[in-house]
CSV table of C-alpha atoms in Angstrom, one decimal:
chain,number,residue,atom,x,y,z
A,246,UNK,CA,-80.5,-55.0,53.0
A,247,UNK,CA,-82.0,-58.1,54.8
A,248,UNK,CA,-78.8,-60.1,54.3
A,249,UNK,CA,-76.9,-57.4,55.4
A,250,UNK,CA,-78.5,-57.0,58.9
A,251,UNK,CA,-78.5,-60.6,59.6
A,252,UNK,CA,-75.1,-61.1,58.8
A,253,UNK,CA,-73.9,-57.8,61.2
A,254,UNK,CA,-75.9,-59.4,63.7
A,255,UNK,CA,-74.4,-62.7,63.6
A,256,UNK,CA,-71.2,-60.6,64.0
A,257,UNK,CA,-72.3,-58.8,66.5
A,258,UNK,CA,-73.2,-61.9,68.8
A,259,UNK,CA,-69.8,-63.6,67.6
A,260,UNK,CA,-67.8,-60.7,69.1
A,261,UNK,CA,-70.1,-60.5,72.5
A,262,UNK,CA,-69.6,-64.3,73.1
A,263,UNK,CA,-65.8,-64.0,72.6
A,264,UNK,CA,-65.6,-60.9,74.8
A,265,UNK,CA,-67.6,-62.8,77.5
A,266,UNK,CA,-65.1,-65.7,77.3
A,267,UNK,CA,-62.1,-64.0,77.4
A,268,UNK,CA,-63.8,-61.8,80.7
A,269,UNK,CA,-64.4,-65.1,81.9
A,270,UNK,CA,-60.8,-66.6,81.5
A,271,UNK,CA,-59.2,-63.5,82.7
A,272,UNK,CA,-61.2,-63.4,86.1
A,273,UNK,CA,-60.5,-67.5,86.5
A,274,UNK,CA,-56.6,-66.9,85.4
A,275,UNK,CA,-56.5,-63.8,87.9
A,276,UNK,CA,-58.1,-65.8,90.9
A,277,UNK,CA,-55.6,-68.6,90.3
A,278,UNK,CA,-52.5,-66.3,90.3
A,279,UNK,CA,-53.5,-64.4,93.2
A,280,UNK,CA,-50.7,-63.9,96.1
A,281,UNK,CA,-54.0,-65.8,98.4
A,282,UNK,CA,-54.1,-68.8,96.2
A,283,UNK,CA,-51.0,-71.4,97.4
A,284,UNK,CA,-49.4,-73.9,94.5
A,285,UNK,CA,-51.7,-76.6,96.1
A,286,UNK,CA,-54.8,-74.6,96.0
A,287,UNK,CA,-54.2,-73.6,92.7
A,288,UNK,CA,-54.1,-77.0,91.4
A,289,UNK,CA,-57.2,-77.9,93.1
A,290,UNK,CA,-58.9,-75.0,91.5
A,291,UNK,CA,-57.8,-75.6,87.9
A,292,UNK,CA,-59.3,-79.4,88.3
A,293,UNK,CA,-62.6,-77.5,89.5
A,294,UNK,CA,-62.9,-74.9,86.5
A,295,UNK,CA,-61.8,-78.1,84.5
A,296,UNK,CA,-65.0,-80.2,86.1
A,297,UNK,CA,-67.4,-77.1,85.9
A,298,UNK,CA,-66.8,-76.9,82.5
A,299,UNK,CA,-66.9,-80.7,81.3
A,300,UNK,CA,-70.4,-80.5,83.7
A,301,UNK,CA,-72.0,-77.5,81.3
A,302,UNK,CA,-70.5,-79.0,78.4
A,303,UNK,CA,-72.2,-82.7,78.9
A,304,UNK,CA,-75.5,-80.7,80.4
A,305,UNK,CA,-75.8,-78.9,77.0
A,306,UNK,CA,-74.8,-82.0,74.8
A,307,UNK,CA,-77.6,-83.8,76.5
A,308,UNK,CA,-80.0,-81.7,76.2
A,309,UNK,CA,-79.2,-80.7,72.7
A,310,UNK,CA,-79.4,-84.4,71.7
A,311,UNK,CA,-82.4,-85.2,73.7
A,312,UNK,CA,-84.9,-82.2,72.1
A,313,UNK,CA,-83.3,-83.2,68.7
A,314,UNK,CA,-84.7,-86.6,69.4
A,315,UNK,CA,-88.1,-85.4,71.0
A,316,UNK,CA,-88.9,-82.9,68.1
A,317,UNK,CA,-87.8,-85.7,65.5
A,318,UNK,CA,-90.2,-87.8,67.3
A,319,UNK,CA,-92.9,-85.2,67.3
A,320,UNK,CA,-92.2,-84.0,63.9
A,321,UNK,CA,-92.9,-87.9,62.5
A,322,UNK,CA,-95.7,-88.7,64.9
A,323,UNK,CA,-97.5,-85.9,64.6
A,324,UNK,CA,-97.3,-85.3,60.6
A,325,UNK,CA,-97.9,-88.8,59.6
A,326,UNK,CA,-99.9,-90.6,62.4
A,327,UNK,CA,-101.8,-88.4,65.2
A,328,UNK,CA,-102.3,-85.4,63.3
A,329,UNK,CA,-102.5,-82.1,65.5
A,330,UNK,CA,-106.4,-82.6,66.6
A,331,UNK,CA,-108.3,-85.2,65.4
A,332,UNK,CA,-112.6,-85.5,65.6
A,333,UNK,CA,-114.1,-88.8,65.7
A,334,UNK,CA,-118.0,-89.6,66.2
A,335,UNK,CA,-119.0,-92.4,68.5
A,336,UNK,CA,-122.3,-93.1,66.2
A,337,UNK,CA,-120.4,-93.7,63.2
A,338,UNK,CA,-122.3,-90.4,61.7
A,339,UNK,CA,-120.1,-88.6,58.9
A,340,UNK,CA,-119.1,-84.9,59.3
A,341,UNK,CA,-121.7,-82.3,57.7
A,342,UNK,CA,-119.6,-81.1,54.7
A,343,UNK,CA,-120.6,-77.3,56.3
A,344,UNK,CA,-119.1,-78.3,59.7
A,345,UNK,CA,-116.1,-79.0,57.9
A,346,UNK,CA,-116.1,-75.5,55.9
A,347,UNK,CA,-116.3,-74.3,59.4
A,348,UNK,CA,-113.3,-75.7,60.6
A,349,UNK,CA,-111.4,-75.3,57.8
A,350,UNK,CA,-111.9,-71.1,57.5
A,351,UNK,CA,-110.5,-71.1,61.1
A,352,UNK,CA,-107.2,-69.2,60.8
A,353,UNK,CA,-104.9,-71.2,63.0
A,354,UNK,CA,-106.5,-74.3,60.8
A,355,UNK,CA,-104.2,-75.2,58.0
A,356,UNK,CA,-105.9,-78.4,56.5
A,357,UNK,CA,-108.7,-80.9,57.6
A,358,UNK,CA,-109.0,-84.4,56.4
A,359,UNK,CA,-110.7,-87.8,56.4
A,360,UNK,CA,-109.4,-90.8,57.3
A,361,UNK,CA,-110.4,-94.3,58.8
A,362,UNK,CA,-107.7,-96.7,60.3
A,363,UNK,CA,-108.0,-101.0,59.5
A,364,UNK,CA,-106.6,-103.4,61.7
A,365,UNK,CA,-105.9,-106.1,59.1
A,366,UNK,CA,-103.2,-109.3,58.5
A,367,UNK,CA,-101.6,-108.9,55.4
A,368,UNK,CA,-99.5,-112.0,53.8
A,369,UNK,CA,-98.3,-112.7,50.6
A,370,UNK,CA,-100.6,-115.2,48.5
A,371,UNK,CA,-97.6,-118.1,48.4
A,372,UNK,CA,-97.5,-118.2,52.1
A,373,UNK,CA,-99.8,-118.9,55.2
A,374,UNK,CA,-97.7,-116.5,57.3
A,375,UNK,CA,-99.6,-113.4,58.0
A,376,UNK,CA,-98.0,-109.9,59.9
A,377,UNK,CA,-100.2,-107.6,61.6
A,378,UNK,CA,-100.3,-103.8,59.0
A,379,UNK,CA,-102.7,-100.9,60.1
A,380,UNK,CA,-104.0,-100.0,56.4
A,381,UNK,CA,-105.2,-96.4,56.9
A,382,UNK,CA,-107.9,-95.0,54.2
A,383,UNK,CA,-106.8,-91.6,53.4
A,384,UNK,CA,-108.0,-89.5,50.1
A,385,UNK,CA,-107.2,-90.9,46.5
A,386,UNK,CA,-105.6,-87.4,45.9
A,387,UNK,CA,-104.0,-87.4,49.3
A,388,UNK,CA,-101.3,-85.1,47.6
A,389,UNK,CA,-104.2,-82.5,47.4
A,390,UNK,CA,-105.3,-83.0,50.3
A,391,UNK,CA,-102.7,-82.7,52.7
A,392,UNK,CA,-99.7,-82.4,51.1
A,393,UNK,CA,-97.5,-82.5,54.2
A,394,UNK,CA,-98.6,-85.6,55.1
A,395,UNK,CA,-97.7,-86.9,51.1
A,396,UNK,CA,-94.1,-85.5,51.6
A,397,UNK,CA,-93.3,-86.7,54.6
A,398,UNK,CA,-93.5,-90.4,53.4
A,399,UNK,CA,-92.4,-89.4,50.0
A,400,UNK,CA,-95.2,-90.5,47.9
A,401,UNK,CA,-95.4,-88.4,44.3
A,402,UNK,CA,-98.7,-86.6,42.7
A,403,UNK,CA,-100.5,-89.7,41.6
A,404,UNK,CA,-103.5,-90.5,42.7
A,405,UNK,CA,-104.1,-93.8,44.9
A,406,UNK,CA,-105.7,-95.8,42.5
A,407,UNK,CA,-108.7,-98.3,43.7
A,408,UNK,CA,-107.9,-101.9,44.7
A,409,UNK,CA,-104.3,-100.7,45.2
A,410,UNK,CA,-102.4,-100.4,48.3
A,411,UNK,CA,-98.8,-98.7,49.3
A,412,UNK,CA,-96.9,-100.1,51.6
A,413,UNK,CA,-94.0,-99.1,54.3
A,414,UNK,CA,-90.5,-100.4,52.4
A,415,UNK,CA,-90.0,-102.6,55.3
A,416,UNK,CA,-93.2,-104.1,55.1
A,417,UNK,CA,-92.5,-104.8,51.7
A,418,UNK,CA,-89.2,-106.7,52.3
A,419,UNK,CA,-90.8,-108.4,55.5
A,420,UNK,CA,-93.5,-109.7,53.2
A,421,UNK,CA,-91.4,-110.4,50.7
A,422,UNK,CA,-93.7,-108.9,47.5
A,423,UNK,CA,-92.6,-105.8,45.1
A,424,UNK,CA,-94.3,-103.2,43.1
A,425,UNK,CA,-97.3,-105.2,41.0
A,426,UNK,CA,-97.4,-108.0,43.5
A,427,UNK,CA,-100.5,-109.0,44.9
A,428,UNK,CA,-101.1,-109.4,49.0
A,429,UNK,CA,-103.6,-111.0,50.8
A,430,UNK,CA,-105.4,-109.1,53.3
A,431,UNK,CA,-107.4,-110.3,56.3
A,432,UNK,CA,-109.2,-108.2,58.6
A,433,UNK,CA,-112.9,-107.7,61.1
A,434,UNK,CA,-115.7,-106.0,59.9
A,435,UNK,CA,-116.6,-104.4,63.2
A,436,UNK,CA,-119.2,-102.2,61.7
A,437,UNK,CA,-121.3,-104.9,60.5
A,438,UNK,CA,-122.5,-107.7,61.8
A,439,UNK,CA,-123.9,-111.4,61.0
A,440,UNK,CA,-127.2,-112.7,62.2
A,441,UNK,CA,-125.7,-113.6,66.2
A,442,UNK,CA,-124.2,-110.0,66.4
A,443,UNK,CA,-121.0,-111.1,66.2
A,444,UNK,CA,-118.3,-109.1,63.6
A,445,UNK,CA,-117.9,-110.1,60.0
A,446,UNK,CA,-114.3,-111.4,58.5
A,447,UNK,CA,-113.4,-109.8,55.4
A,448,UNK,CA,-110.6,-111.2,52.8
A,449,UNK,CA,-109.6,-109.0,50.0
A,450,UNK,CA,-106.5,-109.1,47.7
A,451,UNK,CA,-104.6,-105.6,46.9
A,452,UNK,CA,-102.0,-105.0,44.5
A,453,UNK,CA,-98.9,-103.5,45.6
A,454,UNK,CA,-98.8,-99.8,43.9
A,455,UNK,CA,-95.6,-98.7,45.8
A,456,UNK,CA,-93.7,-98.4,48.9
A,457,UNK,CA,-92.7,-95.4,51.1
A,458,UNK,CA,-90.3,-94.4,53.7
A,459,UNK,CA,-90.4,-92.5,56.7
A,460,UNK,CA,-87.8,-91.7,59.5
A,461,UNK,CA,-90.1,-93.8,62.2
A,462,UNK,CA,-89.3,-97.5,61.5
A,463,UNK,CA,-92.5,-98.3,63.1
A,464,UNK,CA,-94.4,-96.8,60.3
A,465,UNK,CA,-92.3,-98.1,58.0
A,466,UNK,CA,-92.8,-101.9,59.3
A,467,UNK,CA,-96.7,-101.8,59.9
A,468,UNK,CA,-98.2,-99.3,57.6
A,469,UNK,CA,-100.7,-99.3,54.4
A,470,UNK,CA,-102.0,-96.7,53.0
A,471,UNK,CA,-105.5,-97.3,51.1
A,472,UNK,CA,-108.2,-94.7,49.5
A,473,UNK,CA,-111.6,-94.2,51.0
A,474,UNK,CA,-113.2,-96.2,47.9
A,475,UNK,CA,-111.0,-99.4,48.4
A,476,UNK,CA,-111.8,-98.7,52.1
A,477,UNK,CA,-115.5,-98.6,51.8
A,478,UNK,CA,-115.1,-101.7,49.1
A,479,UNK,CA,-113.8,-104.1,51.2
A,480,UNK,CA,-115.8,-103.4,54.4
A,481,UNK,CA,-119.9,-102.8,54.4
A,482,UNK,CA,-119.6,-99.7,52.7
A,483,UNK,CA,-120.8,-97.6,56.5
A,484,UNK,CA,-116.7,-96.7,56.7
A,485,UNK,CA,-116.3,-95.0,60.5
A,486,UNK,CA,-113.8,-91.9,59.5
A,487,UNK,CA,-112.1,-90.1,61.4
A,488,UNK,CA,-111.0,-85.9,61.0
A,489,UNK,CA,-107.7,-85.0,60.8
A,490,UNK,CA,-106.9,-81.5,61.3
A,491,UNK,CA,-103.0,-79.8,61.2
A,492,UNK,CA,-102.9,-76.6,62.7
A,493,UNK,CA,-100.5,-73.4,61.7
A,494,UNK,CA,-98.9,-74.0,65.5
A,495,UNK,CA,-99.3,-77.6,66.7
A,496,UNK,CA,-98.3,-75.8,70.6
A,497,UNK,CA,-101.7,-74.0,70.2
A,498,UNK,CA,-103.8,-77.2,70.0
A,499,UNK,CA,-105.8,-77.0,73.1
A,500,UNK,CA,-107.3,-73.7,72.0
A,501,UNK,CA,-108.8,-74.8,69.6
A,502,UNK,CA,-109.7,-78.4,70.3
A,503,UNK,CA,-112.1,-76.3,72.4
A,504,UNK,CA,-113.2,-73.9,69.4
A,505,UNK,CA,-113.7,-77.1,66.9
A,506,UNK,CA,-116.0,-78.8,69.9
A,507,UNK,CA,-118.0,-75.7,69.7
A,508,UNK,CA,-118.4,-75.5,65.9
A,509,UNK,CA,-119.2,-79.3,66.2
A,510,UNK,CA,-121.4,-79.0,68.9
A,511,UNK,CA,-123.2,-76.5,66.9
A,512,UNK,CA,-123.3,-78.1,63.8
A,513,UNK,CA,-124.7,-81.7,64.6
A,514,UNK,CA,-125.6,-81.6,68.1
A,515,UNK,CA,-126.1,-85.1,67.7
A,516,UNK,CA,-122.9,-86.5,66.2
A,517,UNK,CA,-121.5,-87.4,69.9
A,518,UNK,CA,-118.0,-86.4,68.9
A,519,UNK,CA,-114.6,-86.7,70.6
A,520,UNK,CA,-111.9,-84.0,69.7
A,521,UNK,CA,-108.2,-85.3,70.8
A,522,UNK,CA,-105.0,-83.8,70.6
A,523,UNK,CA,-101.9,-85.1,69.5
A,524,UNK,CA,-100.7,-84.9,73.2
A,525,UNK,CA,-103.3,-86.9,74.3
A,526,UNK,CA,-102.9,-89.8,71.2
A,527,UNK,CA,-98.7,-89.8,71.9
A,528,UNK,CA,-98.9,-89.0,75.9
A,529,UNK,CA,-97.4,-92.8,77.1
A,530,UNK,CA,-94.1,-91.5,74.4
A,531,UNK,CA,-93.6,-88.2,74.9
A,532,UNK,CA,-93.9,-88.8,79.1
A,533,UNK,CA,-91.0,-91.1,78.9
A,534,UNK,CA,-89.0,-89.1,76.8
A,535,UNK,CA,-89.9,-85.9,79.1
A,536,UNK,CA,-89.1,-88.5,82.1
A,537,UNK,CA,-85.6,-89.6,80.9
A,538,UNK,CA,-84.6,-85.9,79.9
A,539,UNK,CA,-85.1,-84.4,83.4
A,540,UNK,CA,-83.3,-87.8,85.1
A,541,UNK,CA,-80.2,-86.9,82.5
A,542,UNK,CA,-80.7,-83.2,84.2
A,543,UNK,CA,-80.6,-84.4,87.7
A,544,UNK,CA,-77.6,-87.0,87.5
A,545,UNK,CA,-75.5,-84.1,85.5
A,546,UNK,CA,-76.8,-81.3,88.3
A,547,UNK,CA,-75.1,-84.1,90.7
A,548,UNK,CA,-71.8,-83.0,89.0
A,549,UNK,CA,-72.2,-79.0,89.6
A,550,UNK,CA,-72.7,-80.1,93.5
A,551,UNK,CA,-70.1,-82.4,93.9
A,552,UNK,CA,-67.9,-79.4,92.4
A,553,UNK,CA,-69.5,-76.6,94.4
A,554,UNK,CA,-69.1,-78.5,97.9
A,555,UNK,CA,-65.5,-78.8,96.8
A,556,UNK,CA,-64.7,-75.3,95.9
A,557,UNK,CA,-66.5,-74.7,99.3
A,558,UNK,CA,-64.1,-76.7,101.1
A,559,UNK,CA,-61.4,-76.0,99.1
A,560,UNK,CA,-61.7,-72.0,100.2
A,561,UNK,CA,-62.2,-73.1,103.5
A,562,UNK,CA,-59.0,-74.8,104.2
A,563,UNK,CA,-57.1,-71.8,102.6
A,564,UNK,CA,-58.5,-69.9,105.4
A,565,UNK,CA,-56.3,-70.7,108.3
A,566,UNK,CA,-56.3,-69.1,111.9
A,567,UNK,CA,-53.3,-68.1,113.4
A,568,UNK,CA,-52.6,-67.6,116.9
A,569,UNK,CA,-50.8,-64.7,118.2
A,570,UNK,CA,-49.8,-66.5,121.5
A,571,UNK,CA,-48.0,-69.5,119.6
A,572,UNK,CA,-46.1,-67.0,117.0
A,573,UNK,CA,-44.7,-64.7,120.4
A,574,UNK,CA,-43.8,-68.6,121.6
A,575,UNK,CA,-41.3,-69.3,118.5
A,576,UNK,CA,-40.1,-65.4,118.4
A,577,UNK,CA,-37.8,-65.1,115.4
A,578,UNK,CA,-36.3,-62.6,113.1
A,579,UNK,CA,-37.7,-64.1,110.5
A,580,UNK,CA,-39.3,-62.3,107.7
A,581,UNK,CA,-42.1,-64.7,107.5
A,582,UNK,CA,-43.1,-64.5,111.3
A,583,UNK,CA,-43.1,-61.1,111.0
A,584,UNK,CA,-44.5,-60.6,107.6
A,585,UNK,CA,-47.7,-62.5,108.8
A,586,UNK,CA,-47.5,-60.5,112.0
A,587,UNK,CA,-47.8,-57.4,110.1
A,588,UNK,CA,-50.9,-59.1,108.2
């Protein structure tokens, strides 16, 4: 019965849009063969309809292509790397297990997650050269745990097994190593520190468990994903995590950043926590892509314009005066003369 009503409406809409064409051709056809239009002005006018129409036609093509682009962007950046909110103490203090029972019976909340990012140089043992990877520290059973986040880079049910690491495919081939393979990783312990204050260097080796890809190349290039326990293994063991959170509608986020500061703030007064958006972790990308859409808008709005000052012209020049005095000058029997007398 479902089927049925979707496919009459479909129907339905096909038939109005033709009908609203063809109303549309007739009234353009019937201006163009009227007895006021002249050959020349009829010309002109079929190059205008022909311009107006090329105008909405590139207006909608770029605009079609430039929110396909945008929401693929979002749809990879938000999914993989910013999350829709994300909770971060400035203390280093890790989130009261109740807090985060709290946030996750919310019911625009669909999944809440730790995580901690590594800056770290990666290299393959053979070689001194060493590429810069963000290794971040999700949940062994990150499949459990958020499995959006598991499909989108196409990693299977397995667990992420300790002193393993899966890399981006084209990290893999930039480094040069293969499932089994063993990399060198290089990175600041910025959580510890030595006797002067200063950070600690840590050097760990990983073995390759598998590679992933994901439509963002970036990702793909610079990206490791680690568990917690390799994590907290190769730095002092105090890992600073992070709380992911995905929402049911990622447009609703800024209602309840504000409803997760107040469980927070409720909770562990003295966590000193910091509750972002994805808007405000992707604002430098999405305000170029928002500023290059609306610049495509305005150079195609230049063509409807440039059309509408000539169809204003145009009409203006079919509008001739015509004086009485010089007519009864050139008397004639013409039918003309007298036909525009008449008039």
């Amino acid at each position: 019965m479902i089927e049925e009503k979707k496919v009459k409406g479909k129907r339905r809409l096909s038939i109005t849009s033709i009908v609203g064409i063809r109303f549309a051709m007739t009234l353009v056809f019937a201006h163009l063969r009227s007895k006021s239009t002249n050959r020349r002005g009829s010309t002109s006018l079929i190059f205008v309809v022909f311009g107006m129409g090329v105008g909405v036609m590139m207006l909608t093509s770029v605009l079609g292509v430039m929110n396909g682009l945008q929401l693929n962007f979002i749809e990879d950046l938000v999914e993989i790397g910013s999350f829709h909110v994300r909770a971060r103490s400035h203390v280093g203090r890790v989130m009261d297990p109740g807090t985060i029972e709290s946030i996750r019976t919310l019911p625009a909340v669909r999944v809440i997650m730790p995580f901690s990012d590594l800056t770290a140089m990666a290299g393959h043992p053979g070689s001194n050269d060493r590429h810069g990877m963000n290794l971040r520290a999700v949940p062994a059973d990150v499949w459990s745990a958020e499995p959006v986040f598991a499909d989108q880079l196409g990693l299977g049910k397995s667990p992420i097994l300790p002193g393993t690491v899966i890399i981006g495919a084209a990290a893999a081939s930039r480094l040069g190593v293969g499932i089994g393979a063993a990399i060198n990783v290089d990175l600041i312990d910025r959580i510890s520190s030595n006797v002067s204050g200063a950070p600690i260097a840590r050097a760990t080796q990983l073995i390759v468990a598998g590679t992933f890809v994901s439509s963002y190349y970036e990702y793909d290039l610079s990206w490791g994903l680690i568990s917690l326990s390799t994590a907290n293994s190769i730095t002092s063991g105090r890992l600073s995590l992070e709380y992911g959170i995905k929402l049911v509608d990622r447009f609703r986020e800024r209602a309840l950043s504000a409803a997760i500061e107040e469980i927070i703030a409720f909770d562990d007064p003295k966590g000193d926590y910091t509750v972002k958006s994805w808007r405000d972790f992707n604002q430098a990308l999405y305000g170029a892509l928002r500023t290059e859409k609306l610049l495509m808008t305005a150079l195609i709005g230049l063509v409807f314009i440039v059309v509408s000052f000539n169809v204003f012209y145009l009409t203006r020049r079919r509008i001739q005066a015509v004086s009485y005095t010089h007519l009864r000058a050139h008397e004639t029997d013409s039918y003309l003369v007298c036909r525009l007398l008449l008039e």
